Tab-separated table of C-alpha atoms and ligand atoms in Angstrom:
chain	number	residue	atom	x	y	z
T	1	MET	CA	0.000	0.000	0.000
T	2	LYS	CA	1.339	3.461	-0.787
T	3	LEU	CA	0.869	6.538	1.331
T	4	PHE	CA	-1.777	9.043	0.269
T	5	ASP	CA	0.460	11.875	-0.877
T	6	VAL	CA	-1.050	15.132	0.379
T	7	TYR	CA	1.922	16.830	2.062
T	8	PRO	CA	5.155	18.015	0.446
T	9	LEU	CA	8.053	16.479	2.418
T	10	PHE	CA	11.687	17.413	2.945
T	11	ASP	CA	13.997	14.529	2.096
T	12	ILE	CA	15.273	14.226	5.687
T	13	GLU	CA	14.309	11.570	8.208
T	14	ILE	CA	14.490	12.671	11.840
T	15	LYS	CA	15.405	9.770	14.104
T	16	SER	CA	15.883	11.418	17.493
T	17	GLY	CA	15.712	14.681	19.380
T	18	LYS	CA	17.056	16.290	22.529
T	19	GLY	CA	15.901	19.660	23.845
T	20	CYS	CA	15.871	22.101	20.911
T	21	TYR	CA	17.832	19.787	18.611
T	22	THR	CA	16.863	16.948	16.300
T	23	TYR	CA	19.100	14.371	14.588
T	24	ASP	CA	18.639	12.692	11.216
T	25	THR	CA	19.460	9.148	10.139
T	26	GLU	CA	22.913	10.313	9.011
T	27	GLY	CA	23.720	11.841	12.404
T	28	ASN	CA	23.334	15.502	11.355
T	29	GLU	CA	22.197	17.871	14.107
T	30	TYR	CA	19.448	20.444	13.432
T	31	LEU	CA	18.351	23.406	15.549
T	32	ASP	CA	14.591	22.942	15.719
T	33	LEU	CA	12.789	26.289	15.529
T	34	TYR	CA	9.530	24.747	14.392
T	35	GLY	CA	8.778	21.887	16.814
T	36	GLY	CA	6.705	20.020	14.215
T	37	HIS	CA	4.025	22.768	13.972
T	38	ALA	CA	4.366	24.135	17.553
T	39	VAL	CA	3.961	20.701	19.114
T	40	ILE	CA	7.226	20.459	21.043
T	41	SER	CA	6.649	22.651	24.071
T	42	ILE	CA	9.044	21.273	26.728
T	43	GLY	CA	11.767	20.137	24.299
T	44	HIS	CA	12.415	16.812	22.614
T	45	SER	CA	12.827	13.719	24.806
T	46	HIS	CA	12.599	15.486	28.159
T	47	PRO	CA	13.748	12.890	30.766
T	48	TYR	CA	10.893	13.626	33.233
T	49	TYR	CA	8.316	13.271	30.443
T	50	ILE	CA	9.901	10.052	29.157
T	51	ASN	CA	9.936	8.513	32.650
T	52	LYS	CA	6.301	9.389	33.265
T	53	ILE	CA	4.977	7.997	30.000
T	54	THR	CA	7.201	4.911	30.184
T	55	GLU	CA	5.947	4.107	33.693
T	56	GLN	CA	2.345	4.633	32.618
T	57	ALA	CA	2.750	2.553	29.440
T	58	GLN	CA	4.034	-0.339	31.554
T	59	ARG	CA	0.867	-0.174	33.689
T	60	LEU	CA	-1.889	0.749	31.241
T	61	THR	CA	-2.098	2.831	28.072
T	62	PHE	CA	-5.835	2.994	27.646
T	63	TYR	CA	-9.108	1.869	29.068
T	64	SER	CA	-12.594	2.871	28.066
T	65	ASN	CA	-14.178	6.129	29.211
T	66	SER	CA	-16.991	4.086	30.767
T	67	VAL	CA	-14.929	3.716	33.955
T	68	LYS	CA	-13.321	6.313	36.189
T	69	ASN	CA	-9.860	7.613	35.159
T	70	SER	CA	-8.492	9.894	37.870
T	71	LEU	CA	-5.672	11.038	35.581
T	72	GLN	CA	-8.247	13.173	33.734
T	73	GLN	CA	-9.090	15.056	36.940
T	74	GLN	CA	-5.390	15.424	37.762
T	75	LEU	CA	-4.859	17.005	34.357
T	76	ALA	CA	-7.916	19.270	34.725
T	77	ASP	CA	-6.662	20.444	38.146
T	78	LYS	CA	-3.171	21.229	36.874
T	79	LEU	CA	-4.459	22.916	33.715
T	80	GLY	CA	-7.042	24.980	35.608
T	81	LYS	CA	-4.391	26.217	38.010
T	82	ILE	CA	-1.647	27.105	35.539
T	83	SER	CA	-4.025	28.738	33.038
T	84	GLY	CA	-6.128	30.735	35.527
T	85	TYR	CA	-9.320	28.922	34.446
T	86	GLU	CA	-9.997	26.819	37.563
T	87	ASP	CA	-13.745	27.508	37.349
T	88	TYR	CA	-13.991	26.090	33.777
T	89	SER	CA	-14.541	22.403	32.873
T	90	LEU	CA	-12.370	20.306	30.588
T	91	PHE	CA	-13.430	17.988	27.758
T	92	LEU	CA	-10.604	15.867	26.366
T	93	ILE	CA	-10.120	14.720	22.784
T	94	ASN	CA	-7.168	13.941	20.516
T	95	SER	CA	-6.385	16.867	18.235
T	96	GLY	CA	-6.934	20.532	17.463
T	97	ALA	CA	-9.535	19.891	14.775
T	98	GLU	CA	-11.541	17.759	17.195
T	99	ALA	CA	-11.255	20.429	19.881
T	100	ASN	CA	-12.699	23.057	17.543
T	101	GLU	CA	-15.351	20.706	16.197
T	102	ASN	CA	-16.569	20.004	19.733
T	103	ALA	CA	-16.446	23.692	20.664
T	104	LEU	CA	-18.595	24.546	17.634
T	105	LYS	CA	-21.063	21.803	18.570
T	106	LEU	CA	-21.287	23.113	22.133
T	107	ALA	CA	-21.918	26.636	20.839
T	108	SER	CA	-24.620	25.375	18.505
T	109	PHE	CA	-26.340	23.289	21.222
T	110	HIS	CA	-26.158	26.236	23.616
T	111	THR	CA	-27.695	28.792	21.263
T	112	GLY	CA	-29.810	26.618	18.930
T	113	LYS	CA	-28.160	28.369	15.948
T	114	LYS	CA	-25.579	27.263	13.386
T	115	LYS	CA	-23.905	30.257	11.798
T	116	VAL	CA	-20.273	30.817	12.769
T	117	ILE	CA	-18.126	33.903	12.301
T	118	ALA	CA	-14.453	33.215	11.565
T	119	PHE	CA	-11.777	35.541	10.198
T	120	SER	CA	-9.938	35.803	6.899
T	121	LYS	CA	-6.757	33.715	6.823
T	122	ALA	CA	-7.852	31.842	9.957
T	123	PHE	CA	-7.065	28.162	10.294
T	124	HIS	CA	-9.053	25.964	12.653
T	125	GLY	CA	-8.032	22.531	11.384
T	126	ARG	CA	-9.945	20.423	8.888
T	127	THR	CA	-13.223	21.199	10.616
T	128	SER	CA	-16.635	22.508	9.645
T	129	ALA	CA	-15.032	25.939	9.937
T	130	ALA	CA	-12.132	24.981	7.679
T	131	VAL	CA	-10.795	27.811	5.629
T	132	LYS	CA	-9.505	27.704	2.110
T	133	VAL	CA	-5.809	27.198	2.802
T	134	THR	CA	-4.453	26.750	-0.698
T	135	ASP	CA	-5.111	28.280	-4.093
T	136	ASN	CA	-6.266	24.902	-5.307
T	137	PRO	CA	-9.925	25.369	-6.320
T	138	LYS	CA	-10.658	21.767	-5.261
T	139	ILE	CA	-10.083	22.744	-1.623
T	140	VAL	CA	-12.808	25.157	-0.635
T	141	ALA	CA	-14.343	26.388	2.577
T	142	PRO	CA	-16.347	25.321	4.437
T	143	ILE	CA	-15.742	21.635	3.810
T	144	ASN	CA	-19.204	20.547	4.843
T	145	ASP	CA	-22.508	22.202	5.497
T	146	THR	CA	-22.992	21.457	9.208
T	147	PHE	CA	-22.206	25.076	9.943
T	148	GLU	CA	-22.532	28.101	7.754
T	149	VAL	CA	-19.324	30.097	8.164
T	150	ALA	CA	-18.961	33.829	7.470
T	151	PHE	CA	-15.329	34.868	7.034
T	152	LEU	CA	-14.781	38.508	8.003
T	153	PRO	CA	-11.646	40.672	7.987
T	154	LEU	CA	-9.626	40.432	11.211
T	155	ASN	CA	-9.905	43.458	13.516
T	156	ASP	CA	-12.998	44.860	11.737
T	157	ILE	CA	-15.504	45.116	14.614
T	158	GLU	CA	-18.143	46.900	12.508
T	159	ARG	CA	-18.386	43.923	10.141
T	160	VAL	CA	-18.751	41.597	13.144
T	161	LYS	CA	-21.523	43.764	14.622
T	162	LYS	CA	-23.365	43.785	11.294
T	163	GLU	CA	-23.186	39.992	10.918
T	164	ILE	CA	-24.232	39.352	14.527
T	165	SER	CA	-27.178	41.760	14.176
T	166	LYS	CA	-28.759	39.280	11.719
T	167	GLY	CA	-29.574	37.141	14.810
T	168	ASP	CA	-28.479	33.721	13.497
T	169	VAL	CA	-24.883	33.526	14.779
T	170	CYS	CA	-24.028	30.861	17.389
T	171	ALA	CA	-20.299	31.519	17.717
T	172	VAL	CA	-17.321	33.633	16.828
T	173	ILE	CA	-14.141	31.587	16.545
T	174	ILE	CA	-10.782	33.356	16.549
T	175	GLU	CA	-7.154	32.317	17.016
T	176	GLY	CA	-5.199	33.854	19.894
T	177	ILE	CA	-2.647	34.692	17.194
T	178	GLN	CA	-3.194	33.477	13.630
T	179	GLY	CA	-0.548	30.845	12.895
T	180	VAL	CA	-1.086	29.375	9.440
T	181	GLY	CA	-2.411	32.781	8.317
T	182	GLY	CA	0.965	34.487	8.809
T	183	ILE	CA	1.310	35.341	12.535
T	184	GLN	CA	-1.385	38.017	12.562
T	185	VAL	CA	-2.042	39.343	16.077
T	186	PRO	CA	-5.626	40.505	16.818
T	187	ASP	CA	-5.776	44.031	18.298
T	188	THR	CA	-6.422	44.194	22.044
T	189	GLN	CA	-9.238	46.707	21.530
T	190	PHE	CA	-10.825	44.476	18.888
T	191	LEU	CA	-10.785	41.472	21.242
T	192	LYS	CA	-12.335	43.528	24.056
T	193	GLU	CA	-15.119	44.801	21.795
T	194	LEU	CA	-15.612	41.303	20.393
T	195	ARG	CA	-16.048	39.980	23.943
T	196	ASN	CA	-18.645	42.678	24.689
T	197	ILE	CA	-20.616	42.248	21.492
T	198	CYS	CA	-20.729	38.456	21.955
T	199	THR	CA	-21.939	38.841	25.553
T	200	GLN	CA	-24.612	41.380	24.592
T	201	ASN	CA	-25.974	39.074	21.861
T	202	GLN	CA	-25.585	35.655	23.576
T	203	VAL	CA	-23.039	34.613	20.959
T	204	VAL	CA	-20.399	32.120	22.142
T	205	LEU	CA	-16.819	33.395	21.900
T	206	ILE	CA	-14.378	30.576	21.070
T	207	LEU	CA	-10.665	31.238	21.370
T	208	ASP	CA	-8.677	28.771	19.305
T	209	GLU	CA	-5.412	28.525	21.257
T	210	VAL	CA	-4.345	25.287	19.553
T	211	GLN	CA	-1.190	26.917	18.190
T	212	SER	CA	-0.867	30.110	20.263
T	213	GLY	CA	-1.633	28.566	23.668
T	214	TYR	CA	0.274	26.543	26.225
T	215	GLY	CA	2.735	29.266	27.173
T	216	ARG	CA	4.002	29.930	23.673
T	217	THR	CA	3.424	33.699	23.682
T	218	GLY	CA	4.721	34.367	27.209
T	219	LYS	CA	1.309	33.970	28.855
T	220	PHE	CA	-0.506	30.657	29.162
T	221	PHE	CA	-2.969	31.777	26.459
T	222	ALA	CA	-2.343	34.488	23.862
T	223	HIS	CA	-5.732	36.098	24.556
T	224	GLN	CA	-4.606	36.740	28.139
T	225	HIS	CA	-2.448	39.589	26.789
T	226	SER	CA	-5.804	41.338	26.169
T	227	GLY	CA	-7.412	40.499	29.513
T	228	ILE	CA	-10.550	38.933	27.997
T	229	ARG	CA	-12.179	35.648	29.062
T	230	PRO	CA	-13.722	33.581	26.246
T	231	ASP	CA	-16.604	31.127	26.721
T	232	LEU	CA	-14.710	28.228	25.171
T	233	ILE	CA	-10.964	27.749	24.660
T	234	THR	CA	-9.493	25.036	22.473
T	235	VAL	CA	-6.053	23.493	22.994
T	236	ALA	CA	-3.907	20.723	21.459
T	237	LYS	CA	-0.386	20.758	19.892
T	238	GLY	CA	1.975	21.675	22.794
T	239	MET	CA	-0.391	20.038	25.292
T	240	GLY	CA	1.177	16.580	24.909
T	241	ASN	CA	4.645	17.564	23.589
T	242	GLY	CA	4.070	15.202	20.676
T	243	PHE	CA	1.603	12.800	22.267
T	244	PRO	CA	-1.762	13.454	20.525
T	245	ILE	CA	-4.204	15.142	22.892
T	246	GLY	CA	-6.582	18.090	22.669
T	247	GLY	CA	-9.057	19.773	24.959
T	248	VAL	CA	-11.896	22.251	25.247
T	249	LEU	CA	-12.007	24.505	28.317
T	250	ILE	CA	-15.672	25.237	28.933
T	251	SER	CA	-17.086	28.140	30.948
T	252	PRO	CA	-19.488	27.461	33.844
T	253	ALA	CA	-22.345	28.858	31.717
T	254	PHE	CA	-22.487	25.488	29.900
T	255	THR	CA	-24.321	22.613	31.571
T	256	PRO	CA	-23.112	19.114	30.679
T	257	VAL	CA	-25.705	16.550	29.621
T	258	TYR	CA	-25.002	12.826	29.130
T	259	GLY	CA	-24.537	12.063	25.455
T	260	MET	CA	-23.885	15.678	24.502
T	261	LEU	CA	-20.272	14.961	23.429
T	262	GLY	CA	-18.327	11.728	23.218
T	263	THR	CA	-14.992	10.133	22.333
T	264	THR	CA	-13.216	6.760	22.326
T	265	PHE	CA	-9.586	7.778	22.782
T	266	GLY	CA	-10.007	11.238	24.299
T	267	GLY	CA	-8.441	11.563	27.758
T	268	ASN	CA	-6.835	8.109	27.697
T	269	HIS	CA	-4.346	7.188	30.432
T	270	LEU	CA	-1.213	7.650	28.365
T	271	ALA	CA	-2.331	10.970	26.864
T	272	CYS	CA	-3.252	12.377	30.291
T	273	THR	CA	0.090	11.257	31.705
T	274	ALA	CA	1.932	13.006	28.868
T	275	ALA	CA	-0.132	16.180	29.332
T	276	CYS	CA	0.387	16.202	33.133
T	277	ALA	CA	4.143	15.769	32.634
T	278	VAL	CA	4.176	18.717	30.206
T	279	LEU	CA	2.511	20.998	32.764
T	280	ASP	CA	4.844	19.802	35.548
T	281	VAL	CA	7.910	20.626	33.438
T	282	MET	CA	6.474	23.959	32.284
T	283	GLN	CA	6.026	24.938	35.909
T	284	LYS	CA	9.303	23.549	37.290
T	285	GLU	CA	11.394	25.099	34.513
T	286	ASN	CA	9.448	28.399	34.270
T	287	LEU	CA	8.950	27.862	30.563
T	288	ILE	CA	6.233	30.511	30.149
T	289	GLU	CA	8.626	33.150	31.522
T	290	ASN	CA	11.385	31.731	29.315
T	291	ALA	CA	9.151	32.047	26.227
T	292	ALA	CA	8.518	35.688	27.148
T	293	THR	CA	12.151	36.663	27.772
T	294	VAL	CA	13.861	34.637	25.045
T	295	GLY	CA	11.072	35.597	22.607
T	296	GLU	CA	11.553	39.282	23.350
T	297	TYR	CA	15.315	38.900	22.978
T	298	LEU	CA	14.970	37.013	19.691
T	299	ILE	CA	12.600	39.644	18.279
T	300	SER	CA	15.010	42.443	19.313
T	301	GLN	CA	17.870	40.669	17.498
T	302	LEU	CA	15.749	40.003	14.420
T	303	LYS	CA	14.958	43.713	14.252
T	304	THR	CA	18.645	44.381	13.509
T	305	ILE	CA	18.343	42.489	10.206
T	306	PRO	CA	17.350	45.010	7.526
T	307	GLN	CA	16.281	42.410	4.934
T	308	ILE	CA	13.258	41.440	7.075
T	309	LYS	CA	10.285	43.570	6.038
T	310	GLU	CA	8.152	42.982	9.138
T	311	ILE	CA	8.398	40.987	12.360
T	312	ARG	CA	5.123	39.944	14.019
T	313	GLY	CA	4.185	37.858	17.035
T	314	LYS	CA	4.706	37.468	20.749
T	315	GLY	CA	7.004	35.281	22.834
T	316	LEU	CA	8.126	32.281	20.815
T	317	MET	CA	5.459	32.579	18.112
T	318	ILE	CA	7.186	34.779	15.555
T	319	GLY	CA	6.602	35.573	11.882
T	320	LEU	CA	9.296	37.105	9.659
T	321	GLU	CA	7.844	38.668	6.540
T	322	PHE	CA	10.093	39.185	3.526
T	323	ASP	CA	9.511	41.057	0.262
T	324	TYR	CA	9.933	37.830	-1.651
T	325	PRO	CA	8.978	34.128	-1.401
T	326	VAL	CA	10.878	32.435	1.438
T	327	LYS	CA	11.063	28.943	-0.029
T	328	GLU	CA	14.736	29.233	-1.032
T	329	LEU	CA	15.686	30.918	2.239
T	330	ARG	CA	14.023	28.142	4.247
T	331	ASN	CA	15.753	25.480	2.155
T	332	LYS	CA	19.121	27.150	2.763
T	333	LEU	CA	18.410	27.395	6.484
T	334	LEU	CA	17.600	23.703	6.550
T	335	PHE	CA	20.129	22.169	4.188
T	336	GLU	CA	23.086	24.560	4.638
T	337	GLN	CA	22.648	25.803	8.221
T	338	HIS	CA	20.697	22.875	9.677
T	339	VAL	CA	17.833	24.930	11.123
T	340	PHE	CA	14.191	23.861	10.943
T	341	THR	CA	11.714	26.712	10.394
T	342	GLY	CA	8.113	26.852	9.174
T	343	ALA	CA	6.341	29.025	6.628
T	344	SER	CA	2.997	30.812	6.449
T	345	GLY	CA	1.909	31.493	2.899
T	346	THR	CA	4.717	32.389	0.511
T	347	ASN	CA	6.571	35.307	2.158
T	348	VAL	CA	6.537	34.555	5.878
T	349	ILE	CA	8.916	32.382	7.892
T	350	ARG	CA	7.256	31.042	11.009
T	351	LEU	CA	9.224	30.312	14.186
T	352	LEU	CA	7.623	28.020	16.794
T	353	PRO	CA	10.566	26.597	18.757
T	354	PRO	CA	10.370	24.591	21.980
T	355	LEU	CA	9.689	26.904	24.934
T	356	THR	CA	13.063	25.828	26.348
T	357	LEU	CA	14.949	27.816	23.690
T	358	SER	CA	17.965	29.598	25.240
T	359	LYS	CA	19.417	33.006	24.334
T	360	GLU	CA	22.526	31.203	23.030
T	361	GLN	CA	20.376	29.121	20.688
T	362	ALA	CA	18.548	32.284	19.592
T	363	ASP	CA	21.966	33.886	18.879
T	364	SER	CA	23.040	30.822	16.954
T	365	PHE	CA	19.958	31.171	14.729
T	366	ILE	CA	20.559	34.897	14.193
T	367	GLY	CA	24.134	34.134	13.085
T	368	LYS	CA	22.976	31.450	10.667
T	369	LEU	CA	20.237	33.669	9.218
T	370	LYS	CA	22.700	36.531	8.733
T	371	ASN	CA	25.122	34.124	7.008
T	372	ILE	CA	22.499	33.374	4.396
T	373	LEU	CA	21.149	36.888	3.955
T	374	SER	CA	24.544	38.559	3.622
C	1	LIG	N1	-6.327	25.347	15.121
C	1	LIG	C1	-5.173	25.963	14.837
C	1	LIG	C2	-5.009	27.409	15.213
C	1	LIG	C3	-4.133	25.289	14.212
C	1	LIG	O1	-3.002	25.922	13.914
C	1	LIG	C4	-4.320	23.919	13.885
C	1	LIG	C5	-3.263	23.165	13.209
C	1	LIG	O2	-2.332	23.692	12.650
C	1	LIG	C6	-5.545	23.314	14.213
C	1	LIG	C7	-6.528	24.056	14.831
C	1	LIG	C8	-5.773	21.868	13.893
C	1	LIG	O3	-5.063	21.042	14.757
C	1	LIG	P1	-4.850	19.495	14.406
C	1	LIG	O4	-3.922	19.443	13.254
C	1	LIG	O5	-4.290	18.908	15.682
C	1	LIG	O6	-6.180	18.932	14.081
């Protein structure tokens, strides 16, 4: 059987990783500034994390959600505490798309409506609110008709008000910082007004923190830079440091009902153990503070490079926009300088390193980038 070929791949096979570095089958070392789409939060192969999941795997990896699993409550307690959302409830699933899908369902059940507002260039996974992410006309949004999705320009509150005034909107879904869309940061004032307008009209505000959450921007969630509190928050990626797990944080305004949501694998023993270990390490090693300080330092150093047209982002979620397509630059970074980076669209390099990145590693990247640009 061949693999269904829907992703372009670099001809490199990564065999192992340690901290912010990965190693290929030929023994080459790479500085990893991408973490496999923001997934590696506490660094590759963290010894505490490995011990915890190894111990758990030797006992039990999974048992059905029809019996009690106290690891789920342990995770909810830790997550509530570190995120500042102790009064919210947690529903566990396996990925970011599932988290958003369940959040949209909750919003629809809660309001009895099915129109969703999302924003141009947003990406919420391959969900009902999927956005056209390529120029290929065969891939269009939305991908099914469960929800009707209106895509509005980011930061345009008047357009949001107009759409909501039609009375059929169940939810607004917005990324803490747009990742796939090019590291676009929503304005603080826009988020505050969005919160108010949703409250006034009983519209559910969903913050998709799948990429921007889990400490990446120097606060636990990116929206916390604006001081707002959404009704639903979705998480995944960095939550398990590579072990697939996702979650929806649900405000106390939602009442759970048996059968409302469901899952086979969500919240399994191994996934919860991985997610608890991630939070333990984040706390013990002050990784949120590290993301803030090293991110600020990295951005200040990037600003000294005149070839970069614009630098956007917060903490360790950074976009570097160039005047030209970055494909060649990224290839040179990877194949000549051994640095993994990501891209958003054609002209933006996306940096999503482990939150353990040090200033020395940031300097090493700056040196390598300057080597190529000079
Ligand atoms: N939401 C955002 C903001 C994302 O960036 C992504 C993935 O890139 C998703 C949702 C989908 O997550 P997953 O690939 O785990 O389904």
